[in-house]
Amino acid sequence: MIWQNLDSKTQITPAWKRKGAPDLSSQSAMLASILKPDMNAEEKSIAIWKFLVDWRYHYDPAEQGDELHDPVKFLNVYGYGFCDDCATNFMVLARKAGLQSRVWGLSGHVVAETFYDGRWHMFDPDHKVFYRNRQGVIAGVEELAEQPEIITKTPTDPLGSPSELIAKLYTSTSDNRVNERQPRIKDTIALPVLEPLDYVEFRYSNPERVHQKNKSHSPEPPLAGEGVLKRTIRDLYELKQTAGNQREWLVNWPYVLLAGYLDFELTSTDIQPRISISHNQKSWTPLKGKVKENRLRISLNEWIKKQPTAVYHFYIRLESPKQADPTTVINQATAELRFQFAPRAMAHVGNENNDFQMKLVTEPAGATKGLKLELIWKEID
């Protein structure tokens, strides 16, 4: 799929999804899509559990910490993770929906609970299961530890795991721990803002690379997408001037950046600008590149690789060595970046339900040349 902002002056923020699918652009949008006003606490809990069962799969997480504990990143950028990622995302969404929720670390597994009707109830989106006791009430972790027959009344869980083994995760209570910590995440929004003339490709199979900070011997995830963003600044006067000989360019994207390069069209090869990069505008790293004819090309691969966690934005400092405005030495700046996205979250042509919805989040001010969208697919017998 290709998106292209045809206008040279106006930003465009498209919202794109399959008709009937939930809106994954924010936590609030997710909950508005899957919850109804008249739902009780149990119905809300089941809806959130089912939502996570449907929109992610079990695979080695990209990194530890709270990167995958943000539901927006978890479902839009990756779409996969381990049991602790699923359980924590359940807790985050349940709390956002006004429910009391927590996470349990068991002996080799992690599940979530919500509290209603005076007791706790366990939900396990990773193993696609919750258990009802003899009274038809969804059991909590401590009840399952005391009454493992609630689990073993069926030979396997929905994933095919033997129920006897699953029950032992609960009954080995010596290392079961409650975790009520709130992940340190922001209220992320996954709506790509297309700057003037932005060109974006979403490629749905065979990624050349994925974001992976964990030490894993597993092959690349079976379902991952890699995209390309091409962003050009034709008029450097649009960039913020931070000193007489400096301008800064903020590049921001809602999908994790994997690799890329910068390309600068120079006014002359006699004077080369100094280029630096930063993630916080405090610590700057000088970048070196190669000049061919009147173009300076700089790879960002090593800088991105060295960052301790996922990269979604960076600042580029353009500096003229002769204390003049950088516009005197640079005509045009271009960034071409590779990024990762979750294919399930970015609707494309499939075997059924190829009705799509696109709207602009904000109406452009004044006339615009609009957005070009192309869907490209290969039919397989």
Tab-separated table of C-alpha atoms in Angstrom, residues 20-366:
chain	number	residue	atom	x	y	z
A	20	GLY	CA	-16.165	-3.091	10.897
A	21	ALA	CA	-12.705	-3.436	12.486
A	22	PRO	CA	-11.871	-1.683	15.763
A	23	ASP	CA	-10.080	1.647	15.722
A	24	LEU	CA	-6.533	0.970	16.993
A	25	SER	CA	-5.250	4.538	16.855
A	26	SER	CA	-5.389	5.179	20.622
A	27	GLN	CA	-6.399	3.486	23.859
A	28	SER	CA	-9.599	5.534	23.953
A	29	ALA	CA	-10.414	4.636	20.348
A	30	MET	CA	-9.844	0.937	21.055
A	31	LEU	CA	-12.200	0.960	24.022
A	32	ALA	CA	-14.822	3.000	22.172
A	33	SER	CA	-14.742	0.361	19.424
A	34	ILE	CA	-15.149	-2.704	21.637
A	35	LEU	CA	-17.177	-1.533	24.658
A	36	LYS	CA	-20.828	-0.543	24.860
A	37	PRO	CA	-22.227	1.946	27.400
A	38	ASP	CA	-24.528	-0.609	29.058
A	39	MET	CA	-21.822	-3.263	29.625
A	40	ASN	CA	-21.185	-4.415	33.170
A	41	ALA	CA	-17.670	-5.019	34.536
A	42	GLU	CA	-17.545	-8.667	33.470
A	43	GLU	CA	-18.721	-7.892	29.953
A	44	LYS	CA	-16.085	-5.165	29.650
A	45	SER	CA	-13.392	-7.539	30.918
A	46	ILE	CA	-14.373	-10.230	28.418
A	47	ALA	CA	-14.482	-7.698	25.573
A	48	ILE	CA	-10.955	-6.462	26.357
A	49	TRP	CA	-9.704	-10.048	26.717
A	50	LYS	CA	-11.268	-11.063	23.367
A	51	PHE	CA	-9.851	-7.954	21.689
A	52	LEU	CA	-6.302	-8.885	22.707
A	53	VAL	CA	-6.843	-12.534	21.764
A	54	ASP	CA	-7.821	-11.441	18.252
A	55	TRP	CA	-5.220	-8.745	17.546
A	56	ARG	CA	-1.886	-10.203	18.695
A	57	TYR	CA	0.044	-13.461	18.611
A	58	HIS	CA	2.610	-15.136	20.863
A	59	TYR	CA	6.222	-14.505	19.876
A	60	ASP	CA	9.505	-13.200	21.297
A	61	PRO	CA	9.003	-9.533	22.260
A	62	ALA	CA	11.091	-6.874	20.545
A	63	GLU	CA	12.516	-5.614	23.820
A	64	GLN	CA	12.035	-5.733	27.570
A	65	GLY	CA	10.477	-2.993	29.669
A	66	ASP	CA	7.379	-0.977	28.849
A	67	GLU	CA	7.865	-0.586	25.076
A	68	LEU	CA	5.369	-3.403	24.426
A	69	HIS	CA	3.170	-2.509	27.405
A	70	ASP	CA	1.666	0.409	25.503
A	71	PRO	CA	-1.443	-1.046	23.777
A	72	VAL	CA	-1.082	1.348	20.840
A	73	LYS	CA	2.500	0.292	20.117
A	74	PHE	CA	1.827	-3.343	21.016
A	75	LEU	CA	-0.908	-3.692	18.383
A	76	ASN	CA	0.104	-1.163	15.705
A	77	VAL	CA	3.883	-1.498	15.649
A	78	TYR	CA	4.478	-5.125	16.659
A	79	GLY	CA	1.360	-7.287	17.026
A	80	TYR	CA	3.228	-9.929	19.031
A	81	GLY	CA	4.769	-10.506	22.450
A	82	PHE	CA	4.882	-12.854	25.424
A	83	CYS	CA	2.346	-13.547	28.158
A	84	ASP	CA	3.517	-10.653	30.341
A	85	ASP	CA	2.999	-8.251	27.429
A	86	CYS	CA	-0.553	-9.528	26.868
A	87	ALA	CA	-1.426	-9.443	30.561
A	88	THR	CA	-0.020	-5.958	31.080
A	89	ASN	CA	-1.844	-4.615	28.028
A	90	PHE	CA	-5.043	-6.120	29.416
A	91	MET	CA	-4.425	-4.335	32.715
A	92	VAL	CA	-3.700	-0.999	31.014
A	93	LEU	CA	-6.874	-1.142	28.908
A	94	ALA	CA	-9.002	-2.380	31.818
A	95	ARG	CA	-7.839	0.502	33.993
A	96	LYS	CA	-8.471	2.928	31.141
A	97	ALA	CA	-12.023	1.537	31.010
A	98	GLY	CA	-12.457	2.283	34.715
A	99	LEU	CA	-11.916	-1.245	36.041
A	100	GLN	CA	-9.651	-2.265	38.895
A	101	SER	CA	-7.014	-4.544	37.424
A	102	ARG	CA	-3.674	-6.145	38.253
A	103	VAL	CA	-1.156	-8.685	36.930
A	104	TRP	CA	-0.042	-11.993	38.461
A	105	GLY	CA	3.381	-13.493	37.863
A	106	LEU	CA	3.076	-17.279	38.144
A	107	SER	CA	5.688	-20.001	37.835
A	108	GLY	CA	6.613	-19.428	34.208
A	109	HIS	CA	3.489	-17.548	33.116
A	110	VAL	CA	1.786	-14.157	33.560
A	111	VAL	CA	-1.966	-13.464	33.633
A	112	ALA	CA	-4.252	-10.543	34.475
A	113	GLU	CA	-7.198	-10.022	36.791
A	114	THR	CA	-10.045	-7.565	37.164
A	115	PHE	CA	-11.989	-6.892	40.365
A	116	TYR	CA	-15.781	-6.706	40.387
A	117	ASP	CA	-18.695	-8.151	42.341
A	118	GLY	CA	-16.490	-8.238	45.422
A	119	ARG	CA	-13.799	-10.589	44.075
A	120	TRP	CA	-10.952	-10.989	41.571
A	121	HIS	CA	-11.373	-12.731	38.188
A	122	MET	CA	-8.539	-14.066	35.996
A	123	PHE	CA	-8.178	-13.363	32.262
A	124	ASP	CA	-5.393	-14.861	30.149
A	125	PRO	CA	-5.305	-13.395	26.612
A	126	ASP	CA	-2.027	-15.146	25.770
A	127	HIS	CA	-3.506	-18.634	26.254
A	128	LYS	CA	-6.923	-17.407	25.082
A	129	VAL	CA	-8.671	-18.587	28.232
A	130	PHE	CA	-10.525	-17.773	31.437
A	131	TYR	CA	-12.125	-20.347	33.752
A	132	ARG	CA	-15.579	-20.491	35.320
A	133	ASN	CA	-16.120	-22.300	38.610
A	134	ARG	CA	-19.098	-24.545	39.414
A	135	GLN	CA	-21.255	-21.518	40.099
A	136	GLY	CA	-20.473	-20.102	36.641
A	137	VAL	CA	-18.332	-17.309	38.070
A	138	ILE	CA	-15.014	-16.497	36.407
A	139	ALA	CA	-12.376	-17.665	38.879
A	140	GLY	CA	-9.437	-15.644	40.136
A	141	VAL	CA	-5.806	-16.713	40.460
A	142	GLU	CA	-6.021	-17.614	44.145
A	143	GLU	CA	-9.198	-19.627	43.616
A	144	LEU	CA	-7.541	-21.532	40.774
A	145	ALA	CA	-4.553	-22.251	43.011
A	146	GLU	CA	-6.881	-23.728	45.647
A	147	GLN	CA	-9.162	-25.536	43.169
A	148	PRO	CA	-7.055	-26.634	40.157
A	149	GLU	CA	-9.873	-28.966	39.081
A	150	ILE	CA	-11.520	-25.858	37.602
A	151	ILE	CA	-8.662	-25.902	35.083
A	152	THR	CA	-8.261	-29.662	34.652
A	153	LYS	CA	-11.933	-30.354	33.937
A	154	THR	CA	-10.921	-29.982	30.263
A	155	PRO	CA	-7.816	-31.847	29.001
A	156	THR	CA	-6.233	-28.871	27.208
A	157	ASP	CA	-6.607	-25.114	26.985
A	158	PRO	CA	-7.497	-23.377	23.673
A	159	LEU	CA	-3.827	-23.362	22.656
A	160	GLY	CA	-3.581	-27.109	23.174
A	161	SER	CA	-1.478	-26.867	26.328
A	162	PRO	CA	-2.151	-29.755	28.764
A	163	SER	CA	-4.416	-28.509	31.540
A	164	GLU	CA	-2.509	-30.531	34.152
A	165	LEU	CA	0.616	-28.513	33.386
A	166	ILE	CA	-1.309	-25.235	33.332
A	167	ALA	CA	-2.815	-26.018	36.731
A	168	LYS	CA	0.657	-26.446	38.217
A	169	LEU	CA	1.462	-22.855	37.263
A	170	TYR	CA	-1.229	-21.753	39.699
A	171	THR	CA	-0.733	-24.334	42.465
A	172	SER	CA	3.001	-23.639	42.811
A	173	THR	CA	2.122	-20.647	44.979
A	174	SER	CA	5.568	-20.072	46.503
A	175	ASP	CA	6.668	-17.902	43.594
A	176	ASN	CA	3.314	-16.418	42.556
A	177	ARG	CA	3.451	-12.636	42.850
A	178	VAL	CA	0.957	-9.809	42.369
A	179	ASN	CA	2.132	-6.796	40.359
A	180	GLU	CA	0.006	-3.654	40.405
A	181	ARG	CA	2.634	-1.374	38.857
A	182	GLN	CA	1.349	1.049	36.246
A	183	PRO	CA	3.581	0.928	33.138
A	184	ARG	CA	5.449	4.131	32.346
A	185	ILE	CA	3.807	4.868	29.038
A	186	LYS	CA	2.341	7.900	27.334
A	187	ASP	CA	-1.100	8.208	25.786
A	188	THR	CA	0.276	7.279	22.363
A	189	ILE	CA	-1.601	7.947	19.124
A	190	ALA	CA	-0.870	5.869	16.003
A	191	LEU	CA	-1.991	8.279	13.311
A	192	PRO	CA	0.739	9.039	10.761
A	193	VAL	CA	1.043	12.756	10.057
A	194	LEU	CA	2.059	13.106	6.424
A	195	GLU	CA	4.216	16.168	5.976
A	196	PRO	CA	4.079	17.969	2.616
A	197	LEU	CA	5.157	15.627	-0.210
A	198	ASP	CA	5.640	12.634	2.119
A	199	TYR	CA	5.737	9.265	0.350
A	200	VAL	CA	5.016	6.106	2.380
A	201	GLU	CA	5.063	2.425	1.419
A	202	PHE	CA	3.626	-0.291	3.661
A	203	ARG	CA	5.105	-3.671	2.713
A	204	TYR	CA	3.259	-6.608	4.220
A	205	SER	CA	5.634	-9.538	3.914
A	206	ASN	CA	9.287	-10.602	3.982
A	207	PRO	CA	10.749	-7.724	6.030
A	208	GLU	CA	14.489	-7.216	5.643
A	209	ARG	CA	14.786	-6.296	9.324
A	210	VAL	CA	12.735	-5.926	12.514
A	211	HIS	CA	13.300	-4.111	15.784
A	212	GLN	CA	14.910	-6.568	18.195
A	213	LYS	CA	16.697	-5.491	21.372
A	214	ASN	CA	16.157	-8.813	23.153
A	215	LYS	CA	18.822	-11.479	22.879
A	216	SER	CA	16.826	-14.009	20.918
A	217	HIS	CA	17.826	-16.996	18.833
A	218	SER	CA	14.378	-17.190	17.263
A	219	PRO	CA	13.917	-16.353	13.593
A	220	GLU	CA	12.180	-13.147	12.605
A	221	PRO	CA	8.500	-12.896	13.568
A	222	PRO	CA	6.232	-14.795	11.160
A	223	LEU	CA	3.979	-11.769	10.694
A	224	ALA	CA	5.657	-8.374	10.509
A	225	GLY	CA	5.611	-5.476	8.088
A	226	GLU	CA	8.374	-3.141	6.954
A	227	GLY	CA	7.636	0.252	5.472
A	228	VAL	CA	9.475	3.105	3.802
A	229	LEU	CA	9.009	6.801	4.588
A	230	LYS	CA	10.476	9.401	2.225
A	231	ARG	CA	10.348	12.955	3.597
A	232	THR	CA	11.733	16.012	1.813
A	233	ILE	CA	12.288	19.583	2.966
A	234	ARG	CA	12.475	21.734	-0.132
A	235	ASP	CA	12.508	25.051	1.702
A	236	LEU	CA	14.930	24.981	4.634
A	237	TYR	CA	13.501	28.278	5.875
A	238	GLU	CA	10.643	26.143	7.209
A	239	LEU	CA	13.015	24.605	9.751
A	240	LYS	CA	13.445	26.200	13.166
A	241	GLN	CA	16.495	28.463	13.368
A	242	THR	CA	18.234	27.816	16.722
A	243	ALA	CA	21.301	29.982	16.081
A	244	GLY	CA	22.591	32.222	13.325
A	245	ASN	CA	24.297	29.287	11.636
A	246	GLN	CA	21.999	26.477	12.821
A	247	ARG	CA	18.608	25.034	11.979
A	248	GLU	CA	16.920	21.939	13.461
A	249	TRP	CA	14.717	19.363	11.770
A	250	LEU	CA	12.429	17.146	13.846
A	251	VAL	CA	11.524	13.838	12.186
A	252	ASN	CA	8.673	12.090	13.991
A	253	TRP	CA	6.795	8.887	13.050
A	254	PRO	CA	4.353	6.622	14.957
A	255	TYR	CA	6.127	3.410	13.877
A	256	VAL	CA	9.499	2.239	15.192
A	257	LEU	CA	12.372	3.316	12.944
A	258	LEU	CA	14.768	0.570	11.825
A	259	ALA	CA	17.279	2.177	9.454
A	260	GLY	CA	17.637	4.976	6.947
A	261	TYR	CA	19.725	7.764	5.522
A	262	LEU	CA	19.780	11.524	5.002
A	263	ASP	CA	20.469	13.154	1.666
A	264	PHE	CA	21.391	16.849	1.306
A	265	GLU	CA	21.549	18.756	-1.942
A	266	LEU	CA	24.418	21.214	-1.498
A	267	THR	CA	24.813	24.626	-3.072
A	268	SER	CA	28.496	23.843	-3.548
A	269	THR	CA	30.958	21.049	-2.781
A	270	ASP	CA	33.473	23.638	-1.525
A	271	ILE	CA	31.669	24.146	1.782
A	272	GLN	CA	30.119	21.183	3.580
A	273	PRO	CA	27.613	21.593	6.398
A	274	ARG	CA	28.064	19.961	9.797
A	275	ILE	CA	25.254	17.527	10.566
A	276	SER	CA	24.416	16.190	14.057
A	277	ILE	CA	21.642	14.009	15.453
A	278	SER	CA	19.937	13.820	18.856
A	279	HIS	CA	16.939	12.122	20.454
A	280	ASN	CA	16.458	14.837	23.098
A	281	GLN	CA	18.143	18.053	21.844
A	282	LYS	CA	20.616	17.789	24.738
A	283	SER	CA	23.224	15.282	23.618
A	284	TRP	CA	24.277	15.555	19.975
A	285	THR	CA	26.184	13.026	17.871
A	286	PRO	CA	28.105	14.281	14.799
A	287	LEU	CA	27.265	12.399	11.611
A	288	LYS	CA	29.694	11.698	8.811
A	289	GLY	CA	28.764	11.045	5.224
A	290	LYS	CA	30.025	10.952	1.669
A	291	VAL	CA	29.779	13.678	-0.947
A	292	LYS	CA	29.137	12.725	-4.548
A	293	GLU	CA	28.795	15.564	-7.006
A	294	ASN	CA	26.676	18.059	-5.052
A	295	ARG	CA	24.965	15.602	-2.691
A	296	LEU	CA	25.902	14.660	0.863
A	297	ARG	CA	24.559	11.266	1.941
A	298	ILE	CA	24.632	10.116	5.582
A	299	SER	CA	23.574	6.729	6.953
A	300	LEU	CA	21.542	6.627	10.172
A	301	ASN	CA	21.823	2.857	10.630
A	302	GLU	CA	24.557	2.821	13.279
A	303	TRP	CA	23.016	5.626	15.326
A	304	ILE	CA	19.615	3.896	15.364
A	305	LYS	CA	21.221	0.554	16.229
A	306	LYS	CA	23.097	2.057	19.207
A	307	GLN	CA	19.989	3.537	20.841
A	308	PRO	CA	18.994	1.611	23.990
A	309	THR	CA	15.332	1.427	23.071
A	310	ALA	CA	12.979	1.897	20.125
A	311	VAL	CA	13.378	5.077	18.045
A	312	TYR	CA	10.293	6.981	16.915
A	313	HIS	CA	11.776	10.436	16.423
A	314	PHE	CA	15.050	12.313	16.177
A	315	TYR	CA	16.361	15.850	15.730
A	316	ILE	CA	18.793	16.789	12.986
A	317	ARG	CA	20.967	19.868	13.474
A	318	LEU	CA	22.157	21.551	10.288
A	319	GLU	CA	25.109	23.848	10.859
A	320	SER	CA	27.013	26.088	8.472
A	321	PRO	CA	30.772	26.228	9.177
A	322	LYS	CA	31.007	29.876	8.104
A	323	GLN	CA	28.555	31.313	10.662
A	324	ALA	CA	25.956	31.816	7.954
A	325	ASP	CA	22.434	30.418	7.738
A	326	PRO	CA	22.498	26.727	6.663
A	327	THR	CA	20.238	27.710	3.759
A	328	THR	CA	23.333	29.188	2.116
A	329	VAL	CA	24.992	25.752	1.890
A	330	ILE	CA	21.997	23.376	1.615
A	331	ASN	CA	19.283	23.606	-1.028
A	332	GLN	CA	17.165	20.613	-0.006
A	333	ALA	CA	17.096	17.885	2.656
A	334	THR	CA	15.628	14.375	2.337
A	335	ALA	CA	15.204	11.527	4.812
A	336	GLU	CA	14.459	7.976	3.682
A	337	LEU	CA	13.598	5.729	6.623
A	338	ARG	CA	12.635	2.088	7.138
A	339	PHE	CA	10.064	1.346	9.830
A	340	GLN	CA	8.195	-1.605	11.314
A	341	PHE	CA	4.415	-1.969	11.538
A	342	ALA	CA	1.950	-4.731	12.413
A	343	PRO	CA	0.253	-5.954	9.198
A	344	ARG	CA	-2.998	-6.854	10.982
A	345	ALA	CA	-3.367	-3.287	12.196
A	346	MET	CA	-2.873	-1.669	8.768
A	347	ALA	CA	-5.747	-2.956	6.631
A	348	HIS	CA	-4.954	-4.318	3.172
A	349	VAL	CA	-6.596	-6.442	0.496
A	350	GLY	CA	-7.466	-9.919	1.781
A	351	ASN	CA	-9.632	-12.910	0.972
A	352	GLU	CA	-12.750	-11.229	2.379
A	353	ASN	CA	-14.126	-7.913	3.626
A	354	ASN	CA	-12.246	-5.548	1.366
A	355	ASP	CA	-14.364	-2.588	2.396
A	356	PHE	CA	-12.061	0.110	3.743
A	357	GLN	CA	-12.656	3.401	5.495
A	358	MET	CA	-10.414	6.436	5.251
A	359	LYS	CA	-11.001	9.842	6.750
A	360	LEU	CA	-8.856	12.875	7.419
A	361	VAL	CA	-8.451	13.469	11.140
A	362	THR	CA	-8.374	17.226	10.605
A	363	GLU	CA	-9.554	19.045	7.531
A	364	PRO	CA	-6.701	20.819	5.708
A	365	ALA	CA	-6.777	24.598	5.914
A	366	GLY	CA	-7.611	25.805	2.428
